[in-house]
PDB file of C-alpha atoms in Angstrom:
ATOM      1  CA  MET A 601      -7.291  43.667  21.946  1.00 42.00           C
ATOM      2  CA  GLY A 602      -4.068  44.963  23.887  1.00 50.00           C
ATOM      3  CA  ARG A 603      -1.421  42.958  26.041  1.00 73.00           C
ATOM      4  CA  ASP A 604      -3.513  44.107  29.281  1.00 79.00           C
ATOM      5  CA  ASN A 605      -6.428  41.445  28.500  1.00 92.00           C
ATOM      6  CA  ASP A 606      -5.269  39.385  25.786  1.00 93.00           C
ATOM      7  CA  PHE A 607      -6.291  36.324  27.733  1.00 94.00           C
ATOM      8  CA  GLU A 608     -10.032  37.490  28.801  1.00 96.00           C
ATOM      9  CA  GLY A 609     -12.402  34.447  28.549  1.00 92.00           C
ATOM     10  CA  LYS A 610      -9.363  31.533  28.284  1.00 91.00           C
ATOM     11  CA  VAL A 611      -8.433  29.144  31.014  1.00 91.00           C
ATOM     12  CA  ILE A 612      -5.240  27.989  31.652  1.00 91.00           C
ATOM     13  CA  ALA A 613      -4.447  24.945  34.063  1.00 91.00           C
ATOM     14  CA  ILE A 614      -1.261  25.007  36.423  1.00 92.00           C
ATOM     15  CA  THR A 615       0.065  22.084  37.553  1.00 90.00           C
ATOM     16  CA  GLY A 616       3.076  23.431  40.162  1.00 91.00           C
ATOM     17  CA  GLY A 617       1.423  26.338  40.415  1.00 94.00           C
ATOM     18  CA  ALA A 618       1.242  27.479  44.063  1.00 95.00           C
ATOM     19  CA  SER A 619       5.083  28.872  43.875  1.00 93.00           C
ATOM     20  CA  GLY A 620       7.968  29.823  41.996  1.00 93.00           C
ATOM     21  CA  ILE A 621       7.400  29.518  38.310  1.00 94.00           C
ATOM     22  CA  GLY A 622       3.866  28.362  38.358  1.00 95.00           C
ATOM     23  CA  LEU A 623       2.956  30.976  40.541  1.00 97.00           C
ATOM     24  CA  SER A 624       4.349  33.768  38.704  1.00 97.00           C
ATOM     25  CA  THR A 625       3.247  32.189  35.545  1.00 97.00           C
ATOM     26  CA  ALA A 626      -0.304  32.277  37.389  1.00 98.00           C
ATOM     27  CA  GLN A 627      -0.092  36.170  38.385  1.00 98.00           C
ATOM     28  CA  ILE A 628       1.057  37.133  34.870  1.00 98.00           C
ATOM     29  CA  LEU A 629      -1.821  35.626  33.030  1.00 97.00           C
ATOM     30  CA  LEU A 630      -4.555  36.833  35.807  1.00 98.00           C
ATOM     31  CA  SER A 631      -3.219  40.093  34.762  1.00 97.00           C
ATOM     32  CA  ARG A 632      -3.824  39.693  31.344  1.00 97.00           C
ATOM     33  CA  GLY A 633      -7.793  39.030  31.614  1.00 98.00           C
ATOM     34  CA  ALA A 634      -7.137  35.145  32.326  1.00 96.00           C
ATOM     35  CA  SER A 635      -8.573  32.919  34.916  1.00 97.00           C
ATOM     36  CA  VAL A 636      -6.521  30.089  36.128  1.00 98.00           C
ATOM     37  CA  ALA A 637      -6.806  26.779  38.135  1.00 94.00           C
ATOM     38  CA  ILE A 638      -3.735  25.686  39.985  1.00 96.00           C
ATOM     39  CA  GLY A 639      -3.108  22.200  40.758  1.00 94.00           C
ATOM     40  CA  ASP A 640      -0.338  21.934  43.506  1.00 94.00           C
ATOM     41  CA  VAL A 641       0.736  19.350  46.437  1.00 92.00           C
ATOM     42  CA  ASP A 642       1.851  21.929  48.941  1.00 93.00           C
ATOM     43  CA  GLU A 643      -0.949  22.670  51.282  1.00 96.00           C
ATOM     44  CA  ALA A 644       1.073  26.171  52.948  1.00 96.00           C
ATOM     45  CA  ALA A 645       1.859  27.086  49.426  1.00 95.00           C
ATOM     46  CA  MET A 646      -1.302  26.926  48.247  1.00 97.00           C
ATOM     47  CA  GLN A 647      -3.006  28.341  51.009  1.00 97.00           C
ATOM     48  CA  SER A 648      -0.654  31.417  50.639  1.00 97.00           C
ATOM     49  CA  ALA A 649      -1.191  31.606  46.612  1.00 97.00           C
ATOM     50  CA  LYS A 650      -5.258  31.495  47.451  1.00 96.00           C
ATOM     51  CA  LYS A 651      -4.888  34.434  49.245  1.00 96.00           C
ATOM     52  CA  SER A 652      -2.391  36.409  46.949  1.00 96.00           C
ATOM     53  CA  LEU A 653      -4.049  35.472  43.444  1.00 98.00           C
ATOM     54  CA  GLN A 654      -6.716  37.894  42.845  1.00 96.00           C
ATOM     55  CA  PRO A 655      -9.306  38.309  41.747  1.00 97.00           C
ATOM     56  CA  ALA A 656     -10.733  35.738  43.729  1.00 97.00           C
ATOM     57  CA  GLU A 657     -13.520  34.904  41.299  1.00 98.00           C
ATOM     58  CA  ARG A 658     -10.968  34.019  38.523  1.00 98.00           C
ATOM     59  CA  VAL A 659      -9.121  31.187  40.279  1.00 99.00           C
ATOM     60  CA  LEU A 660      -9.396  27.903  41.573  1.00 98.00           C
ATOM     61  CA  VAL A 661      -6.722  25.916  43.750  1.00 98.00           C
ATOM     62  CA  THR A 662      -6.941  22.150  43.843  1.00 97.00           C
ATOM     63  CA  ARG A 663      -4.853  19.661  45.648  1.00 96.00           C
ATOM     64  CA  VAL A 664      -3.510  17.741  42.661  1.00 90.00           C
ATOM     65  CA  ASP A 665      -0.853  14.878  42.352  1.00 89.00           C
ATOM     66  CA  VAL A 666       0.197  14.772  38.881  1.00 84.00           C
ATOM     67  CA  SER A 667       2.097  11.461  38.959  1.00 81.00           C
ATOM     68  CA  LYS A 668      -1.580  10.125  40.002  1.00 84.00           C
ATOM     69  CA  ARG A 669      -3.668  10.104  36.616  1.00 80.00           C
ATOM     70  CA  SER A 670      -7.061   9.720  38.300  1.00 84.00           C
ATOM     71  CA  ASN A 671      -6.045  12.904  40.579  1.00 86.00           C
ATOM     72  CA  VAL A 672      -5.625  14.895  36.788  1.00 86.00           C
ATOM     73  CA  ASP A 673      -8.469  13.707  35.494  1.00 85.00           C
ATOM     74  CA  GLU A 674     -10.738  14.834  38.672  1.00 88.00           C
ATOM     75  CA  TRP A 675      -9.094  17.944  38.642  1.00 89.00           C
ATOM     76  CA  ILE A 676      -9.406  18.825  35.004  1.00 88.00           C
ATOM     77  CA  GLU A 677     -13.215  17.962  35.374  1.00 88.00           C
ATOM     78  CA  ALA A 678     -13.280  20.362  38.081  1.00 93.00           C
ATOM     79  CA  VAL A 679     -11.901  22.907  36.163  1.00 91.00           C
ATOM     80  CA  VAL A 680     -14.591  22.535  33.253  1.00 89.00           C
ATOM     81  CA  GLU A 681     -17.062  22.086  35.423  1.00 95.00           C
ATOM     82  CA  ARG A 682     -15.884  25.996  37.378  1.00 97.00           C
ATOM     83  CA  PHE A 683     -15.171  27.567  34.243  1.00 94.00           C
ATOM     84  CA  GLY A 684     -16.948  26.276  31.718  1.00 91.00           C
ATOM     85  CA  LYS A 685     -13.795  25.151  29.400  1.00 87.00           C
ATOM     86  CA  LEU A 686     -10.146  24.562  29.088  1.00 88.00           C
ATOM     87  CA  SER A 687      -7.883  27.080  27.038  1.00 89.00           C
ATOM     88  CA  GLY A 688      -4.588  25.960  27.445  1.00 87.00           C
ATOM     89  CA  ALA A 689      -1.766  24.396  30.198  1.00 89.00           C
ATOM     90  CA  ALA A 690       1.230  24.621  31.537  1.00 90.00           C
ATOM     91  CA  ASN A 691       2.839  22.037  33.515  1.00 88.00           C
ATOM     92  CA  CYS A 692       5.476  23.348  36.246  1.00 88.00           C
ATOM     93  CA  ALA A 693       5.169  20.717  38.597  1.00 80.00           C
ATOM     94  CA  GLY A 694       8.626  19.238  39.535  1.00 63.00           C
ATOM     95  CA  VAL A 695      10.864  17.656  42.122  1.00 48.00           C
ATOM     96  CA  ILE A 696      14.572  17.067  42.478  1.00 40.00           C
ATOM     97  CA  GLY A 697      14.678  14.195  44.801  1.00 40.00           C
ATOM     98  CA  LYS A 698      16.721  13.570  48.303  1.00 42.00           C
ATOM     99  CA  HIS A 699      19.696  12.351  46.477  1.00 38.00           C
ATOM    100  CA  HIS A 700      19.883  15.588  44.234  1.00 38.00           C
ATOM    101  CA  GLY A 701      23.540  16.370  43.404  1.00 41.00           C
ATOM    102  CA  THR A 702      24.671  13.765  45.731  1.00 36.00           C
ATOM    103  CA  ARG A 703      24.762  10.446  44.321  1.00 40.00           C
ATOM    104  CA  LYS A 704      25.491   8.812  41.483  1.00 42.00           C
ATOM    105  CA  VAL A 705      23.053   6.977  39.094  1.00 39.00           C
ATOM    106  CA  GLU A 706      24.073   3.607  40.065  1.00 41.00           C
ATOM    107  CA  GLU A 707      23.638   4.669  44.004  1.00 46.00           C
ATOM    108  CA  LEU A 708      19.743   6.278  43.216  1.00 41.00           C
ATOM    109  CA  GLU A 709      17.255   4.408  45.267  1.00 46.00           C
ATOM    110  CA  ASP A 710      14.127   2.947  43.054  1.00 47.00           C
ATOM    111  CA  ASP A 711      11.843   4.645  44.744  1.00 48.00           C
ATOM    112  CA  GLN A 712      13.266   8.187  44.263  1.00 41.00           C
ATOM    113  CA  TRP A 713      13.877   7.490  40.348  1.00 38.00           C
ATOM    114  CA  ASP A 714      10.140   6.684  39.761  1.00 45.00           C
ATOM    115  CA  LEU A 715       9.122   9.518  41.842  1.00 40.00           C
ATOM    116  CA  ILE A 716      11.192  12.172  39.861  1.00 38.00           C
ATOM    117  CA  MET A 717       9.702  10.497  36.762  1.00 38.00           C
ATOM    118  CA  SER A 718       6.181  10.040  37.377  1.00 40.00           C
ATOM    119  CA  VAL A 719       6.182  13.972  38.297  1.00 38.00           C
ATOM    120  CA  ASN A 720       8.536  15.439  35.412  1.00 41.00           C
ATOM    121  CA  LEU A 721       7.920  12.979  32.822  1.00 35.00           C
ATOM    122  CA  THR A 722       4.647  10.953  32.830  1.00 39.00           C
ATOM    123  CA  GLY A 723       2.611  13.740  34.230  1.00 38.00           C
ATOM    124  CA  PRO A 724      -0.409  15.260  31.573  1.00 38.00           C
ATOM    125  CA  GLY A 725      -0.159  16.578  28.778  1.00 36.00           C
ATOM    126  CA  SER A 726       0.254  20.295  28.616  1.00 51.00           C
ATOM    127  CA  VAL A 727       0.429  22.976  26.121  1.00 77.00           C
ATOM    128  CA  VAL A 728       4.038  24.433  27.878  1.00 89.00           C
ATOM    129  CA  CYS A 729       6.248  22.316  29.653  1.00 89.00           C
ATOM    130  CA  VAL A 730       9.023  23.352  32.078  1.00 87.00           C
ATOM    131  CA  SER A 731      12.149  20.974  31.433  1.00 86.00           C
ATOM    132  CA  SER A 732      15.312  22.574  32.610  1.00 77.00           C
ATOM    133  CA  VAL A 733      18.946  23.319  31.765  1.00 69.00           C
ATOM    134  CA  GLN A 734      19.762  19.928  32.602  1.00 67.00           C
ATOM    135  CA  GLY A 735      17.143  18.611  30.125  1.00 64.00           C
ATOM    136  CA  THR A 736      20.062  19.728  27.194  1.00 68.00           C
ATOM    137  CA  LEU A 737      23.248  19.257  29.302  1.00 71.00           C
ATOM    138  CA  GLY A 738      24.470  16.498  31.434  1.00 70.00           C
ATOM    139  CA  PHE A 739      25.539  17.148  35.223  1.00 69.00           C
ATOM    140  CA  ALA A 740      26.861  14.400  37.553  1.00 73.00           C
ATOM    141  CA  LYS A 741      25.447  13.064  40.252  1.00 69.00           C
ATOM    142  CA  HIS A 742      21.668  14.563  38.691  1.00 69.00           C
ATOM    143  CA  ALA A 743      20.956  11.284  36.330  1.00 77.00           C
ATOM    144  CA  ALA A 744      17.655  11.221  37.679  1.00 77.00           C
ATOM    145  CA  TYR A 745      16.638  14.586  37.646  1.00 76.00           C
ATOM    146  CA  ALA A 746      18.390  15.030  33.942  1.00 79.00           C
ATOM    147  CA  ALA A 747      16.830  12.377  32.684  1.00 80.00           C
ATOM    148  CA  SER A 748      13.590  13.123  33.395  1.00 80.00           C
ATOM    149  CA  LYS A 749      14.143  16.943  32.183  1.00 81.00           C
ATOM    150  CA  HIS A 750      15.696  15.412  28.918  1.00 78.00           C
ATOM    151  CA  GLY A 751      12.681  13.231  28.333  1.00 81.00           C
ATOM    152  CA  VAL A 752      10.258  16.226  28.881  1.00 84.00           C
ATOM    153  CA  LEU A 753      11.627  17.547  25.644  1.00 89.00           C
ATOM    154  CA  GLY A 754      11.497  14.801  23.811  1.00 86.00           C
ATOM    155  CA  LEU A 755       7.558  14.081  24.766  1.00 84.00           C
ATOM    156  CA  VAL A 756       6.930  17.446  23.684  1.00 85.00           C
ATOM    157  CA  ARG A 757       8.619  16.952  20.596  1.00 89.00           C
ATOM    158  CA  SER A 758       6.154  13.822  20.224  1.00 87.00           C
ATOM    159  CA  ALA A 759       3.218  15.496  21.117  1.00 83.00           C
ATOM    160  CA  ALA A 760       3.689  18.149  18.896  1.00 86.00           C
ATOM    161  CA  LYS A 761       3.832  15.841  16.282  1.00 87.00           C
ATOM    162  CA  GLU A 762       0.821  13.847  17.239  1.00 84.00           C
ATOM    163  CA  VAL A 763      -1.873  16.331  17.976  1.00 81.00           C
ATOM    164  CA  GLY A 764      -0.716  19.600  15.363  1.00 83.00           C
ATOM    165  CA  GLU A 765      -3.306  18.680  13.318  1.00 81.00           C
ATOM    166  CA  ARG A 766      -5.866  19.428  15.687  1.00 79.00           C
ATOM    167  CA  ASN A 767      -4.522  22.752  16.243  1.00 82.00           C
ATOM    168  CA  ILE A 768      -3.068  22.055  19.621  1.00 83.00           C
ATOM    169  CA  ARG A 769       0.649  23.119  20.211  1.00 87.00           C
ATOM    170  CA  VAL A 770       2.718  21.933  23.112  1.00 88.00           C
ATOM    171  CA  ASN A 771       6.004  23.704  23.620  1.00 92.00           C
ATOM    172  CA  ALA A 772       8.544  23.593  26.399  1.00 93.00           C
ATOM    173  CA  VAL A 773      10.943  26.345  28.069  1.00 94.00           C
ATOM    174  CA  THR A 774      14.363  24.950  29.779  1.00 91.00           C
ATOM    175  CA  PRO A 775      15.160  27.464  32.754  1.00 89.00           C
ATOM    176  CA  GLY A 776      18.633  27.802  34.087  1.00 85.00           C
ATOM    177  CA  SER A 777      19.348  29.060  37.943  1.00 82.00           C
ATOM    178  CA  ILE A 778      15.560  31.050  38.631  1.00 86.00           C
ATOM    179  CA  GLN A 779      14.894  32.339  42.498  1.00 78.00           C
ATOM    180  CA  THR A 780      12.236  29.356  43.538  1.00 77.00           C
ATOM    181  CA  PRO A 781      11.778  27.446  46.535  1.00 70.00           C
ATOM    182  CA  LEU A 782      12.726  24.302  44.463  1.00 69.00           C
ATOM    183  CA  MET A 783      16.259  26.260  43.593  1.00 68.00           C
ATOM    184  CA  ASP A 784      16.570  26.667  47.761  1.00 70.00           C
ATOM    185  CA  LYS A 785      16.260  23.250  48.161  1.00 70.00           C
ATOM    186  CA  ARG A 786      18.896  22.255  45.433  1.00 60.00           C
ATOM    187  CA  ASN A 787      21.441  24.637  47.141  1.00 59.00           C
ATOM    188  CA  ALA A 788      20.810  23.353  50.707  1.00 68.00           C
ATOM    189  CA  LEU A 789      21.149  19.627  49.473  1.00 63.00           C
ATOM    190  CA  GLU A 790      24.412  20.600  47.313  1.00 66.00           C
ATOM    191  CA  GLY A 791      26.092  23.037  49.743  1.00 67.00           C
ATOM    192  CA  VAL A 792      25.929  25.543  46.549  1.00 71.00           C
ATOM    193  CA  ASP A 793      26.621  29.345  47.025  1.00 73.00           C
ATOM    194  CA  PRO A 794      23.761  30.862  46.078  1.00 71.00           C
ATOM    195  CA  ASN A 795      25.225  33.963  45.148  1.00 76.00           C
ATOM    196  CA  ASP A 796      27.730  31.985  42.870  1.00 75.00           C
ATOM    197  CA  HIS A 797      26.752  32.690  39.176  1.00 79.00           C
ATOM    198  CA  THR A 798      30.053  31.637  37.185  1.00 81.00           C
ATOM    199  CA  VAL A 799      28.118  29.166  34.867  1.00 84.00           C
ATOM    200  CA  THR A 800      25.681  32.283  33.486  1.00 88.00           C
ATOM    201  CA  PRO A 801      27.256  34.555  31.369  1.00 91.00           C
ATOM    202  CA  ILE A 802      24.374  37.132  32.814  1.00 94.00           C
ATOM    203  CA  ASN A 803      25.967  37.218  35.891  1.00 89.00           C
ATOM    204  CA  ARG A 804      22.879  36.493  38.133  1.00 93.00           C
ATOM    205  CA  MET A 805      19.825  34.456  39.522  1.00 90.00           C
ATOM    206  CA  ALA A 806      16.528  35.065  37.327  1.00 88.00           C
ATOM    207  CA  GLN A 807      13.415  35.828  38.860  1.00 93.00           C
ATOM    208  CA  PRO A 808      10.204  33.475  37.980  1.00 94.00           C
ATOM    209  CA  SER A 809       8.205  36.153  36.356  1.00 96.00           C
ATOM    210  CA  GLU A 810      11.527  35.756  33.920  1.00 96.00           C
ATOM    211  CA  VAL A 811      10.103  32.893  32.817  1.00 96.00           C
ATOM    212  CA  GLY A 812       6.729  33.454  33.115  1.00 97.00           C
ATOM    213  CA  ASN A 813       6.620  35.699  30.972  1.00 97.00           C
ATOM    214  CA  LEU A 814       7.763  33.487  28.277  1.00 97.00           C
ATOM    215  CA  ILE A 815       5.068  30.715  29.247  1.00 96.00           C
ATOM    216  CA  ALA A 816       2.581  33.416  28.636  1.00 96.00           C
ATOM    217  CA  TRP A 817       4.135  34.318  25.536  1.00 94.00           C
ATOM    218  CA  LEU A 818       3.923  30.814  24.417  1.00 94.00           C
ATOM    219  CA  LEU A 819       0.170  30.304  25.443  1.00 92.00           C
ATOM    220  CA  SER A 820      -0.988  33.203  23.682  1.00 92.00           C
ATOM    221  CA  ASP A 821      -2.084  34.173  20.317  1.00 89.00           C
ATOM    222  CA  GLU A 822       1.041  35.586  19.131  1.00 90.00           C
ATOM    223  CA  ALA A 823       2.458  32.194  18.983  1.00 91.00           C
ATOM    224  CA  THR A 824      -0.010  30.307  16.873  1.00 89.00           C
ATOM    225  CA  PHE A 825       2.601  29.014  14.840  1.00 91.00           C
ATOM    226  CA  VAL A 826       5.137  28.005  17.460  1.00 93.00           C
ATOM    227  CA  SER A 827       4.564  23.990  18.099  1.00 92.00           C
ATOM    228  CA  GLY A 828       7.620  21.587  18.965  1.00 94.00           C
ATOM    229  CA  ALA A 829      10.206  24.389  20.458  1.00 96.00           C
ATOM    230  CA  THR A 830      12.438  24.921  22.972  1.00 95.00           C
ATOM    231  CA  TYR A 831      13.360  27.628  24.391  1.00 96.00           C
ATOM    232  CA  ALA A 832      16.271  28.463  26.784  1.00 92.00           C
ATOM    233  CA  VAL A 833      15.604  30.854  29.791  1.00 93.00           C
ATOM    234  CA  ASP A 834      18.836  30.230  31.329  1.00 90.00           C
ATOM    235  CA  GLY A 835      21.225  33.608  31.361  1.00 90.00           C
ATOM    236  CA  GLY A 836      23.279  31.838  28.369  1.00 92.00           C
ATOM    237  CA  TRP A 837      23.984  29.037  30.802  1.00 82.00           C
ATOM    238  CA  ALA A 838      23.610  26.010  27.480  1.00 86.00           C
ATOM    239  CA  CYS A 839      24.711  28.168  24.500  1.00 84.00           C
TER     240      CYS A 839
END
């Protein structure tokens, strides 16, 4: 079987799948034969994803708030009812909060901390979790986001230990500067020049597909002995 259809017969659930890295991952998996279930909360992005993701019979787009366990349980039930099974998952959902890059840790509002942690850290278990370069480094005025992304890596490593005997693999990716709506929001909040790539040795911003390709590999049968691992996709930022 070639890579053009190496996901044929597989069903992958993707949180945060209506835009950015999640959407790109869905497109890659569809092109390789998978059926994909998109869970997101952005209605406009979900409508756009429904139109762009083809073939439609292999796509399910659902409004899912991953910070609410009941939402996730109902979604997974719907996925299995539609496609008959669930083969793997990519947790791409994430938020940065309204004070990202503008307030120190003691200045954060409790609701913002709770929102960020509930979406980024205590969302549902998954086969591949999207952390961040901020999951490996410290960043001033980014405490809640960085803490949640560090937490993702701890969760991945612990989960890999717990479920490995069931032949379930759990891995993480840590993206750097990626051209996504979330990055656009961050740049606007902090007044960052999107063309300033001084922290990235590969002097540019990455496209979502450059992360999606790695996620697809980790989900694939080419990575069957890879678990508990973290892969950087940051152009050399954190090395």
